Coordinates of C-alpha atoms in Angstrom, one line a residue:
Chain J
M1 CA 32.9 -62.1 -63.4
E2 CA 36.1 -61.5 -61.5
R3 CA 37.4 -64.9 -62.4
L4 CA 36.8 -64.0 -66.0
M5 CA 38.5 -60.7 -65.7
K6 CA 41.5 -62.4 -64.2
A7 CA 41.4 -65.0 -66.9
L8 CA 41.6 -62.3 -69.5
G9 CA 44.6 -60.9 -67.8
D10 CA 46.8 -58.8 -70.0
D11 CA 44.4 -58.9 -72.9
G12 CA 42.0 -56.9 -71.0
L13 CA 39.0 -55.2 -72.3
D14 CA 39.1 -51.8 -73.8
D15 CA 36.6 -49.2 -72.6
F16 CA 34.0 -49.9 -75.3
D17 CA 33.8 -53.5 -74.5
Q18 CA 33.8 -52.9 -70.8
A19 CA 30.9 -50.5 -71.1
Q20 CA 29.0 -53.0 -73.2
L21 CA 29.7 -55.8 -70.7
S22 CA 28.6 -53.7 -67.8
A23 CA 25.3 -52.8 -69.5
L24 CA 24.6 -56.3 -70.4
G25 CA 25.7 -57.7 -67.1
G26 CA 23.3 -55.3 -65.4
D27 CA 20.4 -56.5 -67.4
S28 CA 21.1 -60.1 -67.2
E29 CA 21.3 -59.9 -63.4
D30 CA 17.8 -58.7 -63.3
E31 CA 16.5 -61.6 -65.3
E32 CA 18.5 -64.6 -64.1
D33 CA 17.6 -65.9 -60.7
D34 CA 19.1 -69.3 -60.8
Q35 CA 22.6 -69.6 -59.6
G36 CA 23.1 -72.7 -61.6
D37 CA 23.1 -70.7 -64.7
E38 CA 25.9 -68.6 -63.5
D39 CA 28.5 -70.9 -65.0
E40 CA 26.7 -71.0 -68.2
D41 CA 26.5 -67.2 -68.2
E42 CA 30.1 -66.8 -67.7
D43 CA 30.9 -69.2 -70.5
E44 CA 28.6 -67.3 -72.8
K45 CA 30.1 -64.1 -71.8
D46 CA 33.5 -65.4 -72.4
V47 CA 32.4 -66.5 -75.8
M48 CA 30.8 -63.2 -76.4
V49 CA 33.8 -61.2 -75.3
S50 CA 36.0 -63.1 -77.7
D51 CA 33.4 -62.6 -80.4
E52 CA 33.4 -58.9 -79.7
D53 CA 37.1 -58.8 -80.0
E54 CA 37.0 -60.6 -83.3
D55 CA 34.2 -58.3 -84.5
G56 CA 36.2 -55.3 -83.6
E57 CA 39.1 -56.6 -85.6
E58 CA 37.0 -57.5 -88.5
E59 CA 35.4 -54.1 -88.6
E60 CA 38.8 -52.5 -88.7
E61 CA 39.8 -54.6 -91.6
E62 CA 36.6 -53.8 -93.5
E63 CA 37.1 -50.2 -92.8
E64 CA 40.5 -50.2 -94.2
E65 CA 39.3 -52.0 -97.3
E66 CA 36.5 -49.6 -98.0
E67 CA 38.3 -46.4 -97.2
N68 CA 41.5 -46.6 -99.2
T69 CA 41.8 -42.8 -99.4
G70 CA 41.7 -42.3 -95.7
E71 CA 38.3 -40.9 -95.5
L72 CA 36.4 -39.7 -92.5
E73 CA 33.8 -42.2 -91.5
E74 CA 32.1 -42.0 -88.2
E75 CA 31.2 -45.2 -86.4
A76 CA 28.6 -46.9 -88.5
E77 CA 26.1 -48.6 -86.2
E78 CA 22.4 -48.4 -86.2
E79 CA 20.2 -48.1 -83.2
D80 CA 16.6 -48.9 -83.0
I81 CA 15.9 -48.2 -79.3
A82 CA 18.1 -46.5 -76.9
L83 CA 19.9 -48.9 -74.7
E84 CA 18.5 -47.2 -71.6
D85 CA 15.0 -47.6 -72.8
A86 CA 15.4 -51.3 -73.8
E87 CA 13.4 -53.5 -71.4
F88 CA 14.8 -56.8 -72.6
V89 CA 18.3 -56.9 -74.0
D90 CA 19.4 -60.1 -75.5
E91 CA 22.8 -61.2 -74.3
D92 CA 24.1 -61.4 -77.8
A93 CA 22.9 -58.0 -78.7
I94 CA 25.5 -55.4 -79.5
A95 CA 24.6 -51.7 -79.1
K96 CA 24.9 -49.7 -82.3
R97 CA 24.8 -46.1 -83.2
K98 CA 22.9 -44.2 -86.0
V99 CA 24.6 -43.9 -89.4
E100 CA 26.1 -40.6 -90.2
I101 CA 28.3 -40.4 -93.2
D102 CA 29.9 -37.3 -94.6
N103 CA 32.5 -38.4 -97.0
G104 CA 33.9 -35.0 -98.1
P105 CA 36.8 -36.1 -100.3
A106 CA 34.7 -38.7 -102.2
M107 CA 32.1 -36.1 -102.9
A108 CA 34.7 -33.6 -104.2
R109 CA 36.1 -36.3 -106.4
I110 CA 32.7 -37.2 -107.8
R111 CA 31.9 -33.5 -108.4
E112 CA 35.1 -33.0 -110.3
S113 CA 34.3 -36.0 -112.5
I114 CA 30.9 -34.7 -113.5
Q115 CA 31.7 -31.1 -113.6
L116 CA 30.9 -29.1 -116.7
D117 CA 33.8 -27.5 -118.5
P118 CA 34.6 -24.4 -116.6
S119 CA 35.5 -22.6 -119.8
L120 CA 31.8 -22.8 -120.9
P121 CA 30.4 -19.3 -121.2
W122 CA 27.8 -18.2 -118.8
T123 CA 25.1 -18.4 -121.5
E124 CA 25.4 -22.2 -121.5
T125 CA 24.5 -22.7 -117.9
L126 CA 22.8 -19.5 -116.8
I127 CA 23.8 -20.0 -113.2
M128 CA 23.5 -17.1 -110.7
T129 CA 24.8 -17.3 -107.1
Y130 CA 23.1 -15.4 -104.4
P131 CA 25.9 -13.9 -102.3
H132 CA 23.9 -14.1 -99.0
A133 CA 22.8 -17.1 -97.0
I134 CA 19.2 -17.1 -96.2
D135 CA 18.6 -16.8 -92.5
V136 CA 15.0 -16.6 -91.7
D137 CA 12.7 -18.4 -89.3
V138 CA 11.3 -21.3 -91.2
N139 CA 7.8 -20.9 -89.8
D140 CA 7.6 -17.2 -90.5
D141 CA 5.9 -17.5 -93.9
L142 CA 5.9 -13.9 -95.0
N143 CA 9.6 -13.2 -94.3
R144 CA 10.6 -16.5 -95.7
E145 CA 8.9 -15.9 -99.0
V146 CA 10.3 -12.3 -99.0
A147 CA 13.8 -13.8 -98.7
F148 CA 13.2 -16.1 -101.6
Y149 CA 11.8 -13.2 -103.6
K150 CA 14.8 -11.1 -102.9
Q151 CA 17.1 -13.9 -104.0
A152 CA 15.3 -14.2 -107.2
L153 CA 15.2 -10.5 -107.8
Q154 CA 18.9 -10.1 -107.3
G155 CA 19.5 -13.0 -109.6
A156 CA 17.3 -11.5 -112.3
T157 CA 18.9 -8.1 -112.2
D158 CA 22.4 -9.5 -112.2
A159 CA 21.5 -11.8 -115.1
R160 CA 20.2 -8.9 -117.1
K161 CA 23.6 -7.1 -116.8
L162 CA 25.4 -10.3 -117.7
A163 CA 23.1 -10.9 -120.7
T164 CA 23.8 -7.5 -122.1
K165 CA 27.5 -8.2 -121.7
H166 CA 27.3 -11.4 -123.6
N167 CA 24.8 -10.0 -126.1
F168 CA 22.3 -12.6 -125.0
P169 CA 18.6 -11.8 -125.8
F170 CA 16.9 -11.3 -122.4
T171 CA 13.6 -9.5 -122.7
R172 CA 10.8 -11.0 -124.7
P173 CA 9.4 -8.5 -127.1
S174 CA 5.7 -7.9 -126.8
D175 CA 5.0 -9.2 -130.3
Y176 CA 6.6 -12.5 -129.8
F177 CA 3.9 -15.1 -129.5
A178 CA 4.6 -18.6 -128.7
E179 CA 3.1 -21.4 -126.6
M180 CA 3.1 -20.6 -122.9
V181 CA 3.4 -23.0 -120.1
K182 CA -0.1 -22.2 -118.8
S183 CA -2.9 -22.2 -121.3
D184 CA -4.9 -19.1 -122.1
A185 CA -8.0 -20.6 -120.5
H186 CA -6.1 -21.1 -117.3
M187 CA -4.9 -17.6 -117.3
E188 CA -8.4 -16.4 -117.8
R189 CA -9.5 -18.3 -114.7
V190 CA -6.7 -16.7 -112.8
R191 CA -7.7 -13.3 -114.0
Q192 CA -11.3 -14.0 -113.1
R193 CA -10.3 -15.0 -109.6
L194 CA -8.3 -11.9 -109.1
L195 CA -11.3 -9.8 -110.3
D196 CA -13.7 -11.6 -108.0
E197 CA -11.4 -11.1 -105.1
S198 CA -11.1 -7.3 -105.7
A199 CA -14.9 -7.1 -106.2
A200 CA -15.6 -8.9 -103.0
I201 CA -13.2 -6.6 -101.1
K202 CA -14.9 -3.5 -102.6
K203 CA -18.4 -4.8 -101.8
S204 CA -17.5 -5.5 -98.2
D205 CA -16.0 -2.1 -97.9
E206 CA -19.1 -0.4 -99.2
K207 CA -21.3 -2.4 -96.9
R208 CA -19.3 -1.4 -94.0
K209 CA -19.4 2.2 -94.9
E210 CA -23.2 2.0 -95.4
R211 CA -23.6 0.4 -92.0
E212 CA -21.6 3.0 -90.3
G213 CA -23.3 5.7 -92.3
K214 CA -26.6 4.4 -91.2
K215 CA -25.8 4.6 -87.6
F216 CA -24.4 8.0 -88.1
G217 CA -27.4 9.0 -90.2
K218 CA -29.8 7.8 -87.5
Q219 CA -28.0 10.1 -85.0
V220 CA -28.3 13.0 -87.4
Q221 CA -32.0 12.4 -87.9
I222 CA -32.6 12.3 -84.1
E223 CA -30.7 15.4 -83.6
K224 CA -32.7 17.2 -86.4
L225 CA -36.0 16.1 -84.8
K226 CA -34.9 17.4 -81.5
E227 CA -33.8 20.6 -82.9
R228 CA -37.1 21.1 -84.6
E229 CA -39.0 20.4 -81.5
K230 CA -36.8 22.7 -79.5
S231 CA -37.3 25.6 -82.0
K232 CA -41.1 25.0 -81.9
K233 CA -41.1 25.2 -78.2
D234 CA -39.0 28.3 -78.3
M235 CA -41.4 30.0 -80.6
E236 CA -44.4 29.0 -78.6
E237 CA -42.7 30.4 -75.5
R238 CA -41.9 33.7 -77.2
L239 CA -45.4 34.0 -78.5
K240 CA -46.9 33.3 -75.1
G241 CA -44.7 35.9 -73.6
L242 CA -45.7 38.3 -76.3
K243 CA -49.4 37.6 -75.8
R244 CA -49.1 38.2 -72.1
K245 CA -47.4 41.4 -72.7
R246 CA -49.9 42.6 -75.3
K247 CA -53.1 41.9 -73.3
D248 CA -53.6 45.6 -72.9
I249 CA -54.1 46.0 -76.6
L250 CA -57.4 44.2 -76.2
E251 CA -58.8 47.1 -74.5
N252 CA -57.2 49.6 -76.7
P253 CA -58.9 50.0 -80.1
D254 CA -56.2 52.3 -81.2
A255 CA -53.7 49.5 -81.0
D256 CA -51.4 49.5 -83.8
D257 CA -51.4 46.5 -86.0
D258 CA -47.9 47.2 -87.1
A259 CA -46.7 47.4 -83.6
F260 CA -48.0 43.9 -82.9
D261 CA -46.5 42.6 -86.0
V262 CA -43.2 44.2 -85.3
A263 CA -43.4 42.7 -81.8
V264 CA -44.1 39.2 -83.3
E265 CA -41.2 39.6 -85.6
D266 CA -39.0 40.6 -82.8
A267 CA -40.1 37.6 -80.8
I268 CA -39.4 35.2 -83.6
S269 CA -36.1 36.5 -84.6
D270 CA -33.1 35.7 -82.6
R271 CA -31.7 39.1 -82.6
P272 CA -34.5 41.6 -82.1
V273 CA -33.6 44.8 -83.7
K274 CA -33.7 47.6 -81.3
R275 CA -36.2 50.1 -82.6
G276 CA -38.1 53.1 -81.3
R277 CA -41.6 52.6 -80.2
G278 CA -43.3 52.9 -83.6
G279 CA -42.5 56.6 -84.2
A280 CA -44.4 57.8 -81.1
K281 CA -47.8 57.9 -82.9
I282 CA -49.7 57.4 -79.6
S283 CA -51.8 60.5 -78.7
R284 CA -51.7 62.4 -75.4
Q285 CA -54.9 61.0 -74.2
V286 CA -54.0 57.4 -74.8
R287 CA -50.8 58.1 -73.1
D288 CA -52.4 59.4 -70.1
K289 CA -54.7 56.5 -69.9
K290 CA -51.9 54.0 -70.2
Y291 CA -49.4 55.6 -67.9
G292 CA -51.4 58.0 -65.9
F293 CA -52.4 57.2 -62.3
G294 CA -49.9 54.5 -61.8
G295 CA -50.1 52.8 -65.2
A296 CA -53.7 51.7 -65.0
G297 CA -53.9 49.7 -68.2
R298 CA -51.7 46.8 -67.2
R299 CA -51.9 46.7 -63.5
S300 CA -55.7 47.2 -63.3
K301 CA -58.1 44.5 -62.5
Q302 CA -59.7 42.8 -65.4
N303 CA -62.2 40.2 -64.1
T304 CA -64.4 42.5 -62.0
K305 CA -68.1 42.7 -61.4
D306 CA -68.4 45.2 -64.1
S307 CA -66.4 43.4 -66.6
T308 CA -68.6 40.2 -66.5
D309 CA -71.6 42.2 -67.8
N310 CA -69.5 44.2 -70.2
F311 CA -69.9 42.8 -73.6
D312 CA -68.3 45.8 -75.3
F313 CA -65.4 44.3 -77.0
G314 CA -62.4 46.1 -78.3
S315 CA -61.3 46.7 -81.9
R316 CA -61.2 43.9 -84.4
K317 CA -57.5 43.9 -84.2
G318 CA -57.4 43.5 -80.5
A319 CA -60.0 40.7 -80.5
G320 CA -58.3 38.9 -83.3
G321 CA -55.1 39.1 -81.5
N322 CA -56.7 37.8 -78.4
A323 CA -58.5 35.1 -80.1
R324 CA -55.3 34.1 -81.8
G325 CA -53.6 34.3 -78.5
G326 CA -56.4 32.2 -77.0
R327 CA -56.3 29.5 -79.6
G328 CA -52.5 29.5 -79.9
G329 CA -52.3 29.2 -76.2
A330 CA -54.5 26.2 -76.2
R331 CA -52.6 24.6 -79.0
G332 CA -49.3 25.3 -77.2
G333 CA -50.7 23.8 -74.0
R334 CA -51.6 20.5 -75.7
G335 CA -48.4 20.3 -77.8
G336 CA -46.2 21.0 -74.9
Chain V
M1 CA 5.7 -54.2 -118.7
A2 CA 8.3 -56.5 -117.1
S3 CA 8.5 -58.7 -120.2
V4 CA 8.8 -55.7 -122.4
L5 CA 11.6 -54.5 -120.2
K6 CA 13.4 -57.8 -120.6
I7 CA 13.3 -57.5 -124.4
Q8 CA 14.4 -54.0 -124.2
K9 CA 17.2 -55.0 -121.9
A10 CA 18.3 -57.7 -124.4
N11 CA 18.2 -55.2 -127.2
A12 CA 20.2 -52.7 -125.1
A13 CA 22.8 -55.4 -124.4
K14 CA 23.1 -56.2 -128.1
A15 CA 23.4 -52.5 -129.0
D16 CA 25.6 -51.9 -126.1
A17 CA 28.5 -50.6 -128.1
K18 CA 26.3 -48.0 -129.8
G19 CA 24.7 -47.0 -126.5
K20 CA 28.1 -46.6 -125.0
R21 CA 29.3 -44.4 -127.8
K22 CA 26.3 -42.2 -127.4
A23 CA 26.9 -41.9 -123.8
D24 CA 30.5 -40.9 -124.6
D25 CA 29.3 -38.3 -127.0
M26 CA 27.3 -36.7 -124.2
D27 CA 30.2 -36.8 -121.8
V28 CA 31.3 -33.2 -121.7
D29 CA 34.6 -34.0 -120.1
D30 CA 35.7 -36.0 -123.1
V31 CA 38.1 -33.3 -124.3
E32 CA 39.7 -35.2 -127.2
E33 CA 36.6 -35.6 -129.2
T34 CA 35.2 -32.1 -128.7
A35 CA 38.4 -30.1 -128.7
P36 CA 38.1 -28.9 -132.3
K37 CA 34.4 -28.2 -131.9
K38 CA 33.0 -25.6 -129.6
K39 CA 32.3 -27.1 -126.2
K40 CA 28.6 -27.4 -125.5
N41 CA 26.5 -28.4 -122.6
K42 CA 24.4 -31.4 -123.7
Q43 CA 22.0 -32.7 -121.2
R44 CA 18.9 -34.8 -121.5
V45 CA 16.8 -35.8 -118.5
L46 CA 14.6 -38.9 -118.2
L47 CA 11.6 -38.2 -116.1
L48 CA 9.5 -41.0 -114.7
S49 CA 7.7 -42.2 -111.7
S50 CA 7.0 -45.4 -109.9
R51 CA 3.5 -46.8 -109.4
G52 CA 1.2 -45.4 -106.8
V53 CA 1.5 -41.7 -107.5
T54 CA -1.3 -39.4 -106.5
H55 CA -2.8 -36.7 -108.7
R56 CA -0.7 -34.0 -107.0
M57 CA 2.6 -35.9 -107.8
R58 CA 1.4 -36.5 -111.3
H59 CA 0.7 -32.8 -111.8
L60 CA 4.1 -32.0 -110.5
M61 CA 5.7 -34.2 -113.0
N62 CA 3.7 -32.7 -115.8
D63 CA 4.7 -29.2 -114.6
L64 CA 8.4 -30.2 -114.7
E65 CA 7.9 -31.6 -118.2
A66 CA 6.4 -28.4 -119.4
L67 CA 9.1 -26.2 -117.8
L68 CA 12.1 -28.1 -118.9
P69 CA 12.3 -28.8 -122.7
H70 CA 15.2 -31.2 -122.5
V71 CA 13.1 -33.7 -120.5
K72 CA 11.8 -36.9 -121.8
K73 CA 8.9 -38.3 -119.9
D74 CA 8.6 -42.1 -119.7
S75 CA 6.0 -44.5 -118.5
K76 CA 5.8 -45.8 -114.9
L77 CA 8.5 -48.0 -113.6
D78 CA 7.0 -51.4 -112.6
S79 CA 9.0 -52.3 -109.5
K80 CA 10.5 -50.1 -106.8
S81 CA 13.0 -52.7 -105.8
Q82 CA 14.7 -53.1 -109.2
L83 CA 16.3 -49.6 -109.5
H84 CA 19.1 -51.0 -111.5
L85 CA 16.9 -50.9 -114.6
L86 CA 16.9 -47.2 -114.6
P87 CA 20.4 -46.7 -116.0
E88 CA 19.5 -49.0 -118.9
L89 CA 16.2 -47.1 -119.5
A90 CA 18.1 -43.9 -119.6
D91 CA 20.6 -45.4 -122.1
L92 CA 17.7 -46.4 -124.3
N93 CA 16.4 -42.9 -124.4
N94 CA 19.8 -41.2 -124.8
C95 CA 19.5 -39.4 -121.5
N96 CA 22.4 -38.7 -119.2
N97 CA 20.3 -37.6 -116.3
T98 CA 17.3 -39.0 -114.5
L99 CA 14.6 -37.6 -112.3
Y100 CA 12.8 -40.5 -110.7
F101 CA 9.7 -39.9 -108.5
E102 CA 9.2 -42.7 -106.1
A103 CA 5.8 -42.8 -104.3
R104 CA 5.4 -44.8 -101.2
R105 CA 2.1 -45.7 -99.4
H106 CA 0.3 -43.2 -101.7
E107 CA 1.4 -40.4 -99.5
D108 CA 5.2 -40.0 -99.4
L109 CA 7.1 -38.8 -102.4
Y110 CA 10.8 -39.4 -102.9
L111 CA 12.8 -37.9 -105.7
W112 CA 16.0 -39.4 -107.1
A113 CA 18.2 -37.1 -109.1
A114 CA 20.9 -39.0 -110.8
K115 CA 23.6 -38.6 -113.4
M116 CA 23.3 -41.5 -115.7
P117 CA 26.2 -43.6 -116.7
N118 CA 27.7 -44.0 -113.3
G119 CA 27.3 -40.7 -111.8
P120 CA 26.1 -39.8 -108.3
S121 CA 22.5 -40.1 -107.3
I122 CA 20.7 -38.0 -104.7
K123 CA 17.7 -39.3 -102.9
M124 CA 15.4 -36.6 -101.5
H125 CA 12.1 -36.4 -99.7
V126 CA 9.6 -34.1 -101.4
Q127 CA 7.1 -32.1 -99.3
N128 CA 4.8 -29.1 -99.5
I129 CA 4.0 -29.6 -103.2
H130 CA 2.1 -26.8 -104.9
T131 CA 1.6 -27.2 -108.6
M132 CA 1.3 -24.6 -111.3
D133 CA -2.5 -25.2 -111.5
E134 CA -3.1 -23.3 -108.3
L135 CA -4.9 -20.1 -109.0
K136 CA -2.7 -18.2 -106.6
M137 CA 0.3 -18.7 -108.9
T138 CA -0.5 -16.0 -111.4
G139 CA 2.7 -16.0 -113.5
N140 CA 3.2 -17.5 -116.9
C141 CA 6.2 -18.1 -119.1
L142 CA 7.2 -19.4 -122.5
K143 CA 7.1 -23.1 -122.8
G144 CA 10.6 -24.2 -123.2
S145 CA 12.3 -20.9 -122.4
R146 CA 15.7 -21.4 -120.7
G147 CA 15.4 -20.3 -117.1
L148 CA 17.9 -18.8 -114.9
L149 CA 19.1 -20.8 -111.9
S150 CA 19.8 -19.1 -108.7
F151 CA 21.6 -20.9 -105.9
D152 CA 22.0 -19.8 -102.3
K153 CA 25.4 -19.2 -100.8
S154 CA 24.8 -22.1 -98.5
F155 CA 25.3 -24.5 -101.4
D156 CA 28.9 -23.5 -101.6
E157 CA 29.5 -24.0 -97.9
T158 CA 29.2 -27.7 -97.6
E159 CA 30.6 -30.4 -99.8
W160 CA 27.2 -32.1 -100.3
G161 CA 25.8 -28.7 -101.2
R162 CA 28.4 -28.2 -103.9
L163 CA 27.7 -31.7 -105.3
T164 CA 24.0 -31.1 -105.3
K165 CA 24.4 -27.7 -107.0
E166 CA 26.4 -29.4 -109.8
V167 CA 23.8 -32.1 -110.3
F168 CA 20.9 -29.6 -110.2
T169 CA 22.7 -27.4 -112.8
H170 CA 22.8 -30.3 -115.1
I171 CA 19.2 -31.4 -114.6
F172 CA 17.3 -28.1 -114.1
G173 CA 19.5 -26.0 -116.3
V174 CA 18.2 -26.1 -119.9
P175 CA 21.1 -26.5 -122.4
Q176 CA 21.3 -24.3 -125.3
T177 CA 21.2 -27.2 -127.7
A178 CA 17.8 -28.5 -126.5
R179 CA 15.5 -28.8 -129.4
K180 CA 12.5 -27.1 -127.9
A181 CA 14.3 -24.3 -126.2
K182 CA 13.1 -20.8 -126.8
P183 CA 15.4 -17.8 -127.0
F184 CA 14.4 -15.3 -124.3
I185 CA 14.9 -15.5 -120.6
D186 CA 11.5 -15.5 -119.0
H187 CA 11.7 -17.1 -115.6
I188 CA 14.1 -17.9 -112.8
L189 CA 14.3 -21.0 -110.7
T190 CA 15.6 -20.5 -107.2
F191 CA 17.1 -23.1 -104.9
S192 CA 17.6 -22.0 -101.3
I193 CA 18.8 -24.0 -98.3
L194 CA 16.9 -23.2 -95.2
D195 CA 16.7 -25.5 -92.1
S196 CA 18.9 -28.0 -94.0
K197 CA 16.2 -28.4 -96.7
I198 CA 16.2 -27.2 -100.3
W199 CA 13.3 -24.9 -101.2
F200 CA 12.4 -24.5 -104.8
R201 CA 10.6 -21.6 -106.3
N202 CA 9.9 -20.5 -109.9
F203 CA 9.3 -16.8 -110.7
Q204 CA 8.4 -15.0 -113.9
I205 CA 10.5 -12.0 -114.7
L206 CA 8.4 -9.0 -115.6
E207 CA 9.9 -5.8 -117.0
K208 CA 7.4 -3.4 -115.8
D209 CA 5.5 -3.1 -112.6
P210 CA 2.0 -4.4 -113.5
L211 CA 0.3 -1.7 -111.4
Q212 CA 2.1 1.1 -113.2
P213 CA 2.0 0.4 -116.9
N214 CA 3.6 3.7 -117.8
G215 CA 6.1 4.0 -115.1
P216 CA 9.9 3.5 -115.4
P217 CA 11.0 -0.1 -116.2
Q218 CA 11.6 -2.0 -113.0
T219 CA 11.9 -5.7 -112.7
T220 CA 9.2 -7.5 -110.8
L221 CA 8.6 -11.1 -110.2
V222 CA 5.5 -13.2 -110.1
E223 CA 5.4 -16.7 -109.0
I224 CA 4.6 -19.3 -111.7
G225 CA 4.9 -22.4 -109.7
P226 CA 5.5 -25.3 -108.9
R227 CA 7.0 -25.1 -105.5
F228 CA 8.2 -27.8 -103.3
V229 CA 10.7 -28.6 -100.5
L230 CA 13.4 -31.2 -100.8
T231 CA 15.0 -32.9 -97.9
P232 CA 18.2 -34.7 -98.9
I233 CA 18.3 -38.2 -97.4
R234 CA 21.4 -39.8 -98.9
I235 CA 23.9 -39.3 -101.7
F236 CA 25.1 -42.5 -103.4
E237 CA 28.2 -42.8 -105.4
G238 CA 26.7 -44.7 -108.2
A239 CA 23.5 -44.3 -110.1
F240 CA 20.7 -45.7 -107.9
G241 CA 23.1 -47.7 -105.9
G242 CA 26.6 -47.9 -104.7
A243 CA 28.3 -46.6 -101.5
T244 CA 26.7 -44.0 -99.5
V245 CA 28.7 -40.8 -99.7
Y246 CA 26.5 -38.6 -97.6
S247 CA 23.6 -39.2 -95.3
N248 CA 21.6 -36.5 -93.7
P249 CA 21.5 -36.9 -89.9
E250 CA 18.5 -34.6 -89.6
F251 CA 16.2 -36.6 -91.8
V252 CA 13.3 -38.3 -90.1
S253 CA 11.4 -40.7 -92.2
P254 CA 7.7 -39.8 -92.6
A255 CA 6.7 -43.2 -91.3
A256 CA 8.6 -42.5 -88.1
V257 CA 7.0 -39.1 -87.8
R258 CA 3.5 -40.7 -88.1
S259 CA 4.3 -43.4 -85.6
A260 CA 5.6 -40.9 -83.1
I261 CA 2.4 -38.9 -83.4
R262 CA 0.3 -42.0 -82.9
R263 CA 2.4 -43.0 -79.9
E264 CA 1.7 -39.6 -78.4
Q265 CA -2.0 -40.1 -78.9
S266 CA -1.9 -43.5 -77.3
K267 CA -0.1 -42.1 -74.3
K268 CA -3.3 -40.4 -73.1
Y269 CA -5.2 -43.6 -73.2
N270 CA -2.5 -45.5 -71.4
V271 CA -2.1 -42.9 -68.7
R272 CA -5.8 -42.9 -68.1
K273 CA -6.0 -46.7 -67.9
D274 CA -3.0 -46.8 -65.5
A275 CA -4.6 -44.3 -63.3
E276 CA -7.8 -46.3 -63.2
D277 CA -6.0 -49.4 -62.2
A278 CA -4.1 -47.6 -59.5
A279 CA -7.3 -46.2 -58.2
L280 CA -8.9 -49.6 -58.1
S281 CA -5.9 -51.2 -56.2
R282 CA -5.9 -48.3 -53.8
K283 CA -9.6 -48.8 -53.1
E284 CA -9.0 -52.5 -52.4
R285 CA -6.1 -51.8 -50.1
R286 CA -8.1 -49.4 -48.0
Q287 CA -11.1 -51.6 -47.7
R288 CA -11.8 -52.3 -44.0
D289 CA -13.1 -55.4 -42.4
E290 CA -16.7 -55.5 -41.6
D291 CA -17.6 -53.8 -38.4
E292 CA -18.8 -55.9 -35.5
L293 CA -22.0 -53.9 -35.4
A294 CA -22.7 -54.3 -39.1
V295 CA -26.2 -55.3 -40.0
S296 CA -25.3 -58.6 -41.4
K297 CA -23.4 -59.7 -38.2
V298 CA -26.0 -58.5 -35.7
F299 CA -29.0 -59.9 -37.6
A300 CA -27.9 -63.4 -38.8

């Protein structure tokens, strides 16, 4: 290698060729074990180096021929695999780079040659330019489509103004019938699909409401039942209390029916009206019996030796009340 | 088809003078002839495909034919390698533009947009094709109405963008002199550059908001379709050939994409197999000699 470099001497190798050589030299060292081949290698390399020089010159000539207008052309070389990744590099292989051509002046020239006459009125070409560049994330579908929609909307509104300026018919009148791009049958299918969609949405909405209403309704039902039971119990309690209080009426044939009814009403109602004791119709004797000698009526014994043989029942009212109380009490007991 | 083409070529060669004159007529820049008359935009587009198109590509072509009244649809081109026949075909049909859909491997679609006599040609890769048939595209427009063209600002920022804008104006813009053109403006075609690709949309222009039939007139848009995305690959100086004037560095061929995916998938298998081999070799290395007290040594 060093002999070679010396041999080249002043000619030398420019950076590109040197880089290539070093890359190739590195690879070939790995592969070749025989020293006998070294001479051959050097010869080949010598040849290759000179080839490269020639190639370089040829390339330059070609470039000059092609680009007579001094165009920008980046190095035109194609690469299939990266040189670092290559496992086996042929000694004669030349590293290339991907083609990237951007020939601005040529494109401008071509465009001018095909350009429409700029004096053509707008109505000939109907071109609108959107003054903003679209800058949305490509993968964000909604915003991307919104950006395109905005572009089109602006174009349409600007075009309307331009059309009125040029007296160009813009809006299609409603009585203008002509063949459309999509057939009527197709539009019917589109309409049907839209209807189906909206119907499906409505149906699912209704079902959801029903489901929730049912849950809610179940709760309401349960609450109602509970309330009913509670009020029943309440009534029973009140009646029981009333019966206990009114036991003295059994023994009292003069018991007032109205008084009992009034008492029942009071018990049932939530707000018992405060009234007087039935207009004080109770006589002096009854009063004495009831309240005299320490209030005998209530606090006296009832199931005594005498009372077991005493079959003298009280008035019909008292007995009925008691019977009612007895039966009601029994019912209340089982129900509760 | 090939033999018919040869005869046609012969005829075209014979009637070359006539053909050339017609091409000259259509050349708008020829000021001497049209100076006394009012200058008009005369464009005709030849629309054809190669063999091996799928139904979606075919529907796209039909949609374009319906939208653009100055388009002439032709039968399939026999060979993909002899693209030089296309300028002659265009001459035969008096077209000065061509839209050529090239289908490869029944899955990739490439679109060539070219100006005919010796104009530039743009090769693009078409993706995300949605045709007008899709029921989600609910708009409709007059067949043959001249559509507005809306270009993004990004078209004016690069040189290739300006060239592409010019070519698309000629191809997708309906000239006033087209025979089947209808008077009113119904729809708008938008071209936007995003992520160095060209996105195409087609909207119908509605005067009133469809939800409020009695409200004030406000413009709304409904999509008609079709919609697709074009990735420019190369721009050539001549029609279907010639020097490359622009090449897109960000274009990755679909075949390369597919092979990269497959390589990724193969990596898993390779990694697993390598791990298995390594485990095996490790096992062998760690194998110890038979113990002196092993059964086979003690009991002969």
